[in-house]
Amino acid sequence: MDNLIALLIAAPLLGAAVLLCGGRRLDKIGHWLGTLLAASSFVIGLVLFADMLGRSADDRAMYQHLFSWIPVGGFQADIAFQLDQLSMTFVLLITGVGTLIHVYSIGYMEHDERRRRFFGYLNLFVAAMLLLVLADNYLLLYFGWEGVGLASYLLIGFWQHKPSAATAAKKAFLVNRVGDIGLSIAIMLMFTTFGTFAFGPVLESAGETSEGKLTAIGLMLLLAACGKSAQVPLQSWLGDAMEGPTPVSALIHAATMVTAGVYLIVRSADIFNAAPDAQLVVTVVGAVTLLFGAIVGCAKDDIKKALAGSTMSQIGYMILAAGLGPIGYAFAIMHLVTHGFFKAGLFLGAGSVMHGMNDEVDMRKYGGLRKYMPVTFVTFGLGYLAIIGFPGLSGFFSKDKIIEAAFAKGGTEGWILGAVTLLGAAITAYYMTRVMLMTFFGEKRWQPDAEGREPHPHESPKSMTIPMVLLAFGSVFAGGVFGIGDRFVTWLEPVTAFEHGHPPISAGAITSATVAVMVIGVGIAYLQYGRRPVPVVAPRGSLLTRAARRDLLQDDFNHAVFVTGGTHLTRSLVYVDHSLVDGVVNGTAAGVGGLSGRLRKLQNGYVRSYAVSMFGGTAVLIAATLLMRAV
């Protein structure tokens, strides 16, 4: 079975190669070929999963070595794969949800002339993400990491004829390059510290290395995770990435790119366990981003950007849980998987709404769509209930465990983190209820577009609704299945280890508080958007609302500090270069040239001038000799 691991990556990679290089002759079948190869990878994953279940818990890891990539002296880089419980979880999520998004894209991209190329990029995205989670060393992981960045750039900017899409793709690419520098530095530090970058030797030796080195490695890994998972301070690209086709948004937010940072931290658990300072920073970043994304999501009228703020916040929950160490690693991954179901469903539902509304994204121009799009309404509604933590649905089980783990951190830190996670749950309930009410309830508010076309909302074709229905089942049942008998925790324990947390208050009290804040968030949103007419034009709002509409001024900050600041720094360096560096060089040259010009006049070719010079020199020497004797 170990030999099948490479086929997981090979199937979608083959699809990308054929679709991108095969030319227009594949236009009529390209979408089917891309979907078939993604589904093939999912089937292979199921076969390997069944084989893994048949083994004992300590013997489930599988390895496949293909060849030595870079064998140079002590520098050994291999193309080798590792499939254990953690990577298997990601394989099934990436290929399963990814395949459903491929199916959905068949209908969504039906009229796009470049559909074949789109499916080639989707296959490339899936292949790169699979390489990232299956690599058995950090260098090969980095190769997949960069592949994910490339694929996201191509897909976010797929409609590059739109300046906003081209700019968004470039922004995502450049912001992620900052995080990629962190990963490259971490890999260099690993090699100089451990002599290798293979997972096994690095993680096994982490406990025997100085805390300072591990802290440096951990912080660089966190920087990388912040870039891919859109965490503060590298979160600014995520909202703009909604310029890509909606299936791209679903793939990025649910199964691929933003989950990569969580995987990296959990995979490097032994490093963070031995570097408590780095682990604390991970927790703080997750807590800050959790609230940051939630506040941004409250103020967005663009349905996709509201969901993007939601993703930022939910990934913040996962990063926070990963920063809690062994009491939180499994719950971070559990929430990642449940989030993959309901967030993919929400994005595909948003795409279905846009499909029926002439691509309108402003929720203030929706209203009452439940009557026209019943399947979309029900599936989106189940995803909504899951993400707000409605009792019995998947998000309730996974998010509740993270909140318990936050309180179990202990001391003042535990109370602060617990309060932050509860506040985040309340805000999540508020902004998601706002999205639900503005889109599916109330009176219709749609208007003719700029070309005078009146929207005629209607249900999407089955190629779009069937994936939404399947994802809705996951939104409802996944958390409960994982939570029965701590199945998911037991599944991951050989890889991530697990310690039972001991919150200062009972689990029942925490659950009650979680449900209470959820009800409060829903109630406030209902009072504002359910019992009052929704204005078609957004009111000016408070200072916080206006700031949230502008992503809490993150772009303004980046422009002021990095763009304007960088411009002034560059101008200052140019001034120093011209005035000081060039001044010294040019001044020296001018001085030498002037002195040479004056000395040249002494060589005039006249004998009498030379005789006078000799006489003067002799006189000076005689005078100096007499003076020395007199002294």
XYZ file of C-alpha atoms in Angstrom:
631
model
C 0.000 0.000 0.000
C 2.894 2.372 0.656
C 3.518 2.597 -3.088
C 0.128 4.240 -3.581
C 1.097 7.393 -1.676
C 2.764 9.025 -4.671
C -0.339 8.348 -6.774
C -2.304 10.686 -4.507
C -0.249 13.556 -5.896
C 0.334 12.111 -9.356
C -3.347 11.992 -10.345
C -4.165 15.718 -9.997
C -0.652 16.661 -11.144
C -1.214 14.687 -14.336
C -4.523 16.476 -14.758
C -2.847 19.864 -14.417
C -0.164 18.946 -16.955
C -2.616 17.577 -19.529
C -5.172 20.371 -19.175
C -2.631 23.186 -19.263
C -0.532 21.765 -22.089
C -3.113 19.851 -24.114
C -4.525 22.838 -25.939
C -8.040 23.660 -27.112
C -8.718 20.121 -28.278
C -9.533 19.320 -24.632
C -11.961 22.191 -24.117
C -15.041 19.961 -24.350
C -13.822 17.329 -21.875
C -11.281 19.213 -19.760
C -13.662 19.835 -16.865
C -14.643 16.170 -16.729
C -11.030 15.035 -16.897
C -9.968 17.391 -14.114
C -12.855 16.285 -11.902
C -12.203 12.588 -12.611
C -8.536 12.844 -11.622
C -9.367 14.745 -8.423
C -11.923 12.045 -7.595
C -9.325 9.362 -8.375
C -7.040 10.855 -5.764
C -9.917 10.768 -3.260
C -10.562 7.085 -4.009
C -6.870 6.261 -3.519
C -7.034 8.158 -0.227
C -10.006 6.048 0.887
C -8.119 2.835 0.017
C -5.108 3.964 2.063
C -7.393 5.065 4.892
C -9.028 1.630 5.023
C -5.610 -0.015 5.103
C -4.496 2.367 7.866
C -7.529 1.502 9.979
C -6.586 -2.174 9.747
C -3.271 -1.536 11.484
C -2.496 -0.958 15.140
C -2.402 2.685 16.283
C 1.405 2.688 16.600
C 1.981 1.112 13.193
C -0.184 3.277 10.980
C 2.467 5.563 9.529
C 3.443 4.731 5.942
C 6.517 5.906 4.034
C 7.514 5.979 0.384
C 10.957 7.021 -0.823
C 11.118 7.831 -4.536
C 14.643 9.148 -5.079
C 17.355 11.390 -3.689
C 16.641 14.887 -4.855
C 19.824 16.755 -3.862
C 22.617 14.460 -2.506
C 25.621 16.748 -1.967
C 27.986 15.727 0.825
C 26.171 16.127 4.128
C 23.268 17.863 2.397
C 20.683 15.197 1.633
C 17.262 16.113 0.244
C 14.880 13.310 -0.716
C 11.636 13.064 -2.600
C 9.950 10.972 0.058
C 6.468 10.869 1.529
C 5.020 10.251 4.962
C 1.385 9.289 5.472
C 0.300 9.163 9.093
C -2.921 9.991 10.922
C -2.379 13.755 10.623
C -1.554 13.802 6.925
C -4.317 11.264 6.199
C -6.852 13.637 7.762
C -5.706 16.368 5.398
C -5.609 14.027 2.389
C -9.263 13.084 2.835
C -10.280 16.703 3.424
C -8.325 18.065 0.446
C -9.399 15.403 -2.033
C -12.954 14.951 -0.736
C -13.965 18.589 -0.470
C -11.761 19.416 -3.448
C -13.613 16.918 -5.630
C -16.986 18.377 -4.629
C -15.707 21.836 -5.547
C -14.598 20.455 -8.926
C -18.098 19.082 -9.503
C -19.650 22.394 -8.473
C -17.324 24.240 -10.860
C -18.666 22.276 -13.828
C -21.916 24.221 -13.590
C -20.521 27.439 -12.161
C -17.914 27.889 -14.910
C -20.096 26.471 -17.689
C -20.006 29.597 -19.843
C -16.396 30.573 -19.243
C -14.270 30.244 -22.375
C -11.211 29.317 -20.320
C -12.885 26.581 -18.257
C -10.301 23.959 -19.229
C -7.488 26.142 -17.911
C -9.476 26.792 -14.730
C -9.738 23.072 -14.021
C -6.031 22.679 -14.749
C -5.288 25.284 -12.088
C -7.672 23.543 -9.652
C -5.815 20.260 -10.195
C -2.496 22.022 -9.668
C -3.792 23.523 -6.423
C -4.883 20.123 -5.105
C -1.595 18.476 -6.142
C 0.519 21.184 -4.464
C -1.462 20.970 -1.228
C -1.160 17.184 -1.197
C 2.604 17.473 -1.668
C 2.720 19.895 1.252
C 0.959 17.546 3.684
C 2.584 14.325 2.448
C 6.229 15.472 2.405
C 8.445 13.763 4.969
C 10.837 16.721 5.260
C 10.602 20.485 5.514
C 12.388 21.182 2.233
C 9.930 19.120 0.197
C 7.114 20.683 2.220
C 8.493 24.064 1.138
C 8.246 22.953 -2.481
C 4.541 22.200 -2.005
C 4.175 25.409 -0.006
C 5.383 27.445 -2.967
C 3.210 25.421 -5.322
C 0.155 26.369 -3.280
C 1.209 30.023 -3.508
C 1.587 29.792 -7.283
C -1.761 28.060 -7.765
C -3.556 30.579 -5.557
C -2.029 33.418 -7.589
C -3.247 31.868 -10.842
C -6.754 31.214 -9.516
C -7.339 34.460 -7.624
C -6.330 36.357 -10.763
C -8.102 33.967 -13.139
C -10.296 36.789 -14.425
C -7.259 38.993 -14.963
C -9.199 41.205 -17.365
C -10.601 42.752 -14.177
C -7.970 45.080 -12.664
C -9.263 44.273 -9.174
C -8.638 40.538 -9.731
C -5.129 41.088 -11.100
C -4.289 43.369 -8.182
C -5.723 40.901 -5.644
C -3.648 38.048 -7.073
C -0.479 40.109 -6.911
C -1.278 41.203 -3.369
C -1.823 37.624 -2.196
C 1.408 36.529 -3.870
C 3.519 39.322 -2.368
C 2.114 39.102 1.167
C 2.723 35.374 1.160
C 6.312 35.924 0.055
C 6.903 37.572 3.446
C 5.708 34.425 5.193
C 7.722 32.251 2.831
C 10.891 34.038 3.946
C 10.067 32.885 7.461
C 9.771 29.260 6.360
C 13.008 29.396 4.376
C 14.886 30.852 7.362
C 13.385 28.184 9.638
C 14.603 25.435 7.294
C 18.103 26.955 7.222
C 18.162 27.124 11.020
C 17.039 23.493 11.195
C 19.855 22.357 8.950
C 22.524 24.295 10.850
C 21.109 23.042 14.163
C 20.196 19.427 13.398
C 22.151 18.728 10.205
C 18.921 17.718 8.468
C 15.425 18.933 7.739
C 13.640 15.550 7.777
C 10.677 15.485 10.156
C 11.852 12.465 12.150
C 15.366 13.589 13.192
C 14.368 17.234 13.642
C 11.351 16.598 15.849
C 13.005 13.802 17.829
C 16.006 16.020 18.620
C 13.988 19.123 19.478
C 13.949 18.391 23.204
C 17.763 18.208 23.287
C 18.342 21.614 21.627
C 18.694 25.006 23.266
C 15.442 26.848 23.833
C 16.754 29.961 22.106
C 17.323 28.183 18.791
C 13.960 26.454 18.986
C 12.247 29.775 19.744
C 13.825 31.305 16.652
C 12.750 28.342 14.513
C 9.249 28.427 16.015
C 8.789 32.146 15.365
C 9.888 31.750 11.754
C 7.460 28.857 11.303
C 4.732 31.048 12.796
C 5.562 33.837 10.341
C 5.112 31.347 7.513
C 1.809 30.180 8.980
C 0.585 33.774 9.293
C 1.116 34.282 5.571
C -0.659 31.164 4.324
C -3.427 31.168 6.961
C -4.070 34.946 6.795
C -3.274 35.651 10.430
C -2.245 38.995 11.887
C -0.057 40.707 10.681
C -0.168 39.037 7.227
C -3.939 38.867 6.876
C -4.526 41.686 4.411
C -4.663 39.511 1.274
C -7.594 37.286 2.214
C -10.489 39.680 1.643
C -9.161 40.802 -1.732
C -8.762 37.166 -2.776
C -12.565 37.031 -3.147
C -12.054 38.565 -6.602
C -11.429 35.056 -7.903
C -14.271 32.732 -8.994
C -16.329 31.494 -6.029
C -15.128 27.846 -6.285
C -11.605 29.206 -5.762
C -12.737 30.957 -2.588
C -14.260 27.708 -1.342
C -11.108 25.726 -2.117
C -8.788 28.268 -0.505
C -10.886 28.698 2.632
C -12.005 25.142 3.246
C -9.483 22.603 2.014
C -6.178 24.084 0.910
C -4.305 27.322 1.393
C -5.478 28.739 4.714
C -5.277 25.334 6.393
C -1.570 25.003 5.519
C -0.412 27.206 8.392
C -2.356 25.167 10.948
C -0.846 21.977 9.534
C 2.673 23.423 9.735
C 2.344 24.343 13.416
C 0.733 21.049 14.446
C 3.258 19.044 12.421
C 6.038 20.943 14.236
C 4.464 20.302 17.645
C 7.691 19.021 19.256
C 9.484 22.259 18.363
C 6.775 24.441 19.886
C 6.440 22.213 22.966
C 10.114 22.839 23.700
C 9.861 26.586 22.979
C 7.165 28.001 25.312
C 7.823 31.606 24.273
C 7.144 30.793 20.620
C 4.086 28.789 21.669
C 2.761 31.783 23.600
C 3.164 34.022 20.548
C 1.186 31.468 18.499
C -1.645 31.693 21.021
C -1.621 35.496 21.036
C -1.659 35.663 17.224
C -4.623 33.287 17.121
C -6.538 35.241 19.770
C -5.943 38.605 18.083
C -6.885 37.305 14.628
C -9.953 35.548 16.018
C -11.400 38.902 17.080
C -9.947 40.855 14.150
C -11.622 38.684 11.522
C -14.920 38.545 13.423
C -15.140 42.342 13.702
C -14.342 42.759 10.011
C -17.010 40.200 9.102
C -19.650 42.232 10.968
C -19.321 45.247 8.668
C -19.038 43.708 5.203
C -21.970 43.937 2.799
C -20.181 41.820 0.175
C -21.322 38.269 1.009
C -17.996 36.692 0.057
C -15.957 39.219 2.016
C -18.141 38.668 5.073
C -17.342 34.954 4.786
C -13.658 35.801 4.289
C -13.626 37.660 7.613
C -15.291 34.607 9.090
C -12.536 32.337 7.766
C -9.866 34.592 9.230
C -11.600 34.363 12.602
C -12.159 30.591 12.503
C -8.551 29.940 11.519
C -7.693 32.162 14.501
C -9.520 29.634 16.700
C -7.389 26.852 15.210
C -4.107 28.741 15.632
C -5.038 29.596 19.220
C -5.788 25.929 19.914
C -2.498 24.872 18.323
C -0.702 27.340 20.605
C -2.166 25.599 23.651
C 0.062 22.585 23.033
C -0.997 18.972 23.658
C -4.323 20.038 25.156
C -5.269 21.808 21.934
C -3.550 20.241 18.903
C -6.256 17.643 18.215
C -9.061 20.173 18.666
C -7.369 22.575 16.245
C -7.412 19.873 13.560
C -10.915 18.760 14.491
C -12.227 22.303 14.005
C -10.228 22.553 10.777
C -12.057 19.517 9.383
C -15.545 20.575 10.481
C -14.807 24.074 9.205
C -13.857 22.528 5.875
C -17.395 21.178 5.509
C -19.448 24.158 6.612
C -17.225 26.866 5.147
C -17.076 25.134 1.765
C -20.854 24.823 1.910
C -21.250 28.486 2.801
C -19.012 29.662 -0.035
C -20.677 27.396 -2.571
C -24.016 28.655 -1.287
C -22.828 32.226 -1.765
C -21.796 31.314 -5.298
C -25.232 29.826 -5.916
C -26.847 33.069 -4.757
C -24.560 35.067 -7.049
C -25.367 32.676 -9.903
C -29.057 33.508 -9.532
C -28.522 37.232 -8.978
C -26.450 38.233 -12.026
C -23.210 37.953 -9.983
C -24.383 40.569 -7.486
C -22.421 40.293 -4.213
C -23.982 43.119 -2.186
C -26.280 41.567 0.424
C -28.201 44.833 0.687
C -29.519 44.049 -2.790
C -30.754 40.560 -1.873
C -33.628 39.770 0.480
C -36.270 37.039 0.527
C -34.241 34.608 -1.569
C -35.388 31.582 0.437
C -38.551 31.530 -1.698
C -36.631 31.350 -4.952
C -33.664 29.177 -3.954
C -34.911 26.571 -1.453
C -32.013 24.115 -1.754
C -29.448 26.877 -1.443
C -31.369 28.284 1.539
C -31.478 24.971 3.415
C -27.855 23.980 2.747
C -26.542 27.473 3.488
C -28.710 27.546 6.607
C -27.242 24.289 7.907
C -23.754 25.661 7.343
C -24.811 28.805 9.194
C -26.082 26.806 12.174
C -22.868 24.773 12.198
C -20.520 27.766 12.218
C -22.385 29.606 14.992
C -22.139 26.501 17.196
C -25.788 25.472 17.277
C -26.068 22.472 19.643
C -25.751 19.142 17.865
C -24.110 20.415 14.669
C -20.442 19.994 13.822
C -19.195 23.448 14.781
C -20.722 23.074 18.240
C -18.550 20.070 19.036
C -15.250 21.356 17.640
C -15.455 25.002 18.745
C -16.718 24.045 22.209
C -13.632 21.882 22.702
C -11.341 24.780 21.799
C -13.121 27.045 24.275
C -12.722 24.404 26.994
C -9.014 24.010 26.143
C -8.558 27.797 26.314
C -9.964 27.901 29.840
C -7.857 24.851 30.720
C -4.682 26.812 29.993
C -4.932 27.874 33.617
C -4.259 31.056 35.539
C -4.957 34.535 34.270
C -3.921 33.523 30.753
C -6.599 30.833 30.700
C -9.341 33.229 31.793
C -8.284 35.784 29.165
C -8.155 33.227 26.353
C -11.443 31.713 27.451
C -13.101 35.130 27.447
C -11.701 35.872 23.972
C -13.031 32.602 22.549
C -16.469 33.222 24.079
C -16.536 36.769 22.727
C -15.538 35.435 19.321
C -18.419 32.928 19.475
C -20.889 35.738 20.202
C -19.602 37.901 17.343
C -19.642 34.894 14.991
C -23.306 34.302 15.781
C -23.997 37.992 15.155
C -22.335 38.435 11.762
C -23.470 35.081 10.378
C -27.067 35.776 11.426
C -26.701 39.152 9.713
C -25.610 37.391 6.511
C -28.496 34.934 6.764
C -31.160 37.575 7.368
C -29.921 40.027 4.738
C -29.727 37.302 2.089
C -32.683 34.997 2.601
C -35.230 36.886 4.702
C -37.127 40.157 4.527
C -38.460 41.844 1.424
C -36.717 41.680 -1.918
C -34.351 44.597 -2.475
C -32.722 43.745 -5.795
C -32.498 46.305 -8.537
C -31.515 46.353 -12.222
C -27.753 46.276 -12.755
C -25.701 48.881 -14.634
C -26.803 47.350 -17.949
C -30.486 47.465 -16.979
C -30.832 43.702 -16.411
C -33.364 42.759 -13.742
C -32.193 39.803 -11.590
C -34.381 36.707 -11.784
C -33.302 34.587 -8.809
C -33.563 30.858 -9.424
C -32.155 27.634 -8.055
C -28.788 26.494 -9.389
C -28.340 23.345 -11.521
C -27.812 19.965 -9.857
C -24.086 19.999 -10.581
C -23.956 22.876 -8.077
C -26.628 21.852 -5.585
C -25.540 18.211 -5.101
C -22.087 19.193 -3.712
C -23.852 21.718 -1.463
C -26.156 18.999 -0.114
C -23.250 16.619 0.578
C -21.309 19.352 2.369
C -24.417 20.151 4.413
C -24.423 16.544 5.679
C -20.850 17.047 6.847
C -21.829 20.337 8.482
C -24.493 18.521 10.467
C -22.911 15.206 11.395
C -19.092 15.454 11.227
C -18.562 16.980 14.675
C -20.815 14.486 16.406
C -19.135 11.518 14.708
C -15.682 12.826 15.665
C -16.731 13.567 19.233
C -18.219 10.184 20.096
C -15.826 8.548 22.524
C -13.146 11.104 21.653
C -12.588 9.232 18.379
C -10.787 12.052 16.653
C -8.509 12.763 19.603
C -7.622 9.071 19.833
C -7.004 8.960 16.093
C -4.466 11.816 16.194
C -2.873 11.014 19.542
C 0.062 8.951 18.172
C 1.126 11.996 16.112
C 0.184 15.026 18.192
C 0.013 13.504 21.692
C -2.808 14.606 23.962
C -3.220 15.876 27.481
C -6.566 16.337 29.177
C -7.076 19.940 30.173
C -8.615 20.868 33.502
C -10.693 24.042 33.182
C -11.304 26.037 36.375
C -15.046 25.629 35.779
C -17.021 22.596 34.691
C -17.392 21.597 31.059
C -21.146 21.927 31.436
C -20.826 25.536 32.583
C -18.571 26.335 29.621
C -21.025 24.715 27.205
C -23.893 26.667 28.741
C -21.915 29.900 28.422
C -21.085 29.098 24.783
C -24.724 28.492 23.918
C -25.766 31.630 25.849
C -23.385 33.955 23.984
C -24.460 32.363 20.710
C -28.102 33.135 21.497
C -27.172 36.705 22.463
C -25.334 37.230 19.161
C -28.263 35.845 17.164
C -30.709 37.977 19.133
C -28.841 41.243 18.574
C -28.551 40.545 14.843
C -32.274 39.717 14.658
C -33.206 42.986 16.363
C -31.069 44.947 13.895
C -31.752 43.094 10.654
C -34.787 40.885 11.239
C -37.225 43.379 12.717
C -36.136 46.424 10.741
C -36.020 47.071 7.006
C -32.529 46.714 5.574
C -31.563 49.899 3.713
C -30.268 49.356 0.189
C -27.544 51.921 0.850
C -25.439 51.271 3.929
C -25.708 53.979 6.606
C -22.547 55.815 7.554
C -22.234 53.931 10.834
C -19.993 54.377 13.842
C -16.265 54.965 13.729
C -15.658 51.258 14.429
C -18.067 50.262 11.662
C -16.353 52.504 9.142
C -12.969 51.144 10.182
C -14.229 47.550 9.919
C -15.528 48.206 6.420
C -11.944 49.105 5.564
C -10.622 45.937 7.199
C -9.755 47.790 10.412
C -7.402 49.972 8.374
C -4.973 47.128 7.715
C -4.283 48.330 4.166
C -3.972 51.921 5.381
C -1.440 50.786 7.963
C 0.529 48.756 5.430
C 0.510 51.663 2.980
C 1.608 54.182 5.603
C 4.314 52.007 7.156
C 5.614 49.912 4.293
C 4.694 51.728 1.072
C 5.034 55.352 2.155
C 7.698 54.493 4.702
C 9.568 52.421 2.150
C 9.322 55.225 -0.378
C 10.807 57.732 2.073
C 13.494 55.260 3.095
C 14.393 54.674 -0.552
C 14.556 58.407 -1.246
C 16.728 58.904 1.837
C 19.090 56.168 0.706
C 19.240 57.687 -2.780
C 20.035 61.090 -1.238
C 22.767 59.579 0.947
C 24.125 57.721 -2.067
C 24.219 60.849 -4.222
C 25.354 63.281 -1.531
C 27.668 61.239 0.648
C 28.850 58.178 -1.238
C 28.979 59.798 -4.669
C 30.192 63.036 -3.043
C 33.201 61.309 -1.479
C 34.022 59.403 -4.657
C 33.491 62.336 -7.006
C 35.189 64.775 -4.603
C 38.256 62.575 -4.361
C 38.394 62.290 -8.137
C 37.992 66.058 -8.559
C 40.688 66.761 -5.962
C 43.153 64.427 -7.608
C 42.287 65.901 -11.003
C 42.773 69.493 -9.769
C 46.072 68.684 -8.074
C 47.264 66.899 -11.194
C 46.361 69.909 -13.300
C 48.417 72.185 -11.088
C 51.399 69.832 -10.891
C 51.314 69.457 -14.648
C 52.273 73.121 -15.020
C 55.666 72.357 -13.457
C 56.505 70.141 -16.435
C 56.633 72.940 -19.046
C 59.775 71.867 -21.035
C 61.832 75.010 -20.311
C 65.416 74.436 -18.965
C 65.411 77.718 -17.067
C 62.301 76.682 -15.131
C 63.917 73.398 -14.131
C 67.137 75.244 -13.092
C 65.144 77.610 -10.889
C 63.335 74.610 -9.330
C 66.664 72.897 -8.616
C 68.106 76.097 -7.154
C 65.040 76.596 -4.963
C 65.135 73.007 -3.744
C 68.822 73.258 -2.916
C 68.199 76.479 -0.989
C 65.449 74.829 1.026
C 67.667 71.861 1.906
C 70.536 74.131 3.013
C 68.214 76.253 5.120
C 66.708 73.195 6.746
C 70.171 71.766 7.532
C 71.356 75.002 9.129
C 68.154 75.232 11.159
C 68.553 71.680 12.479
C 72.143 72.343 13.587
C 71.164 75.575 15.307
C 68.525 73.739 17.312
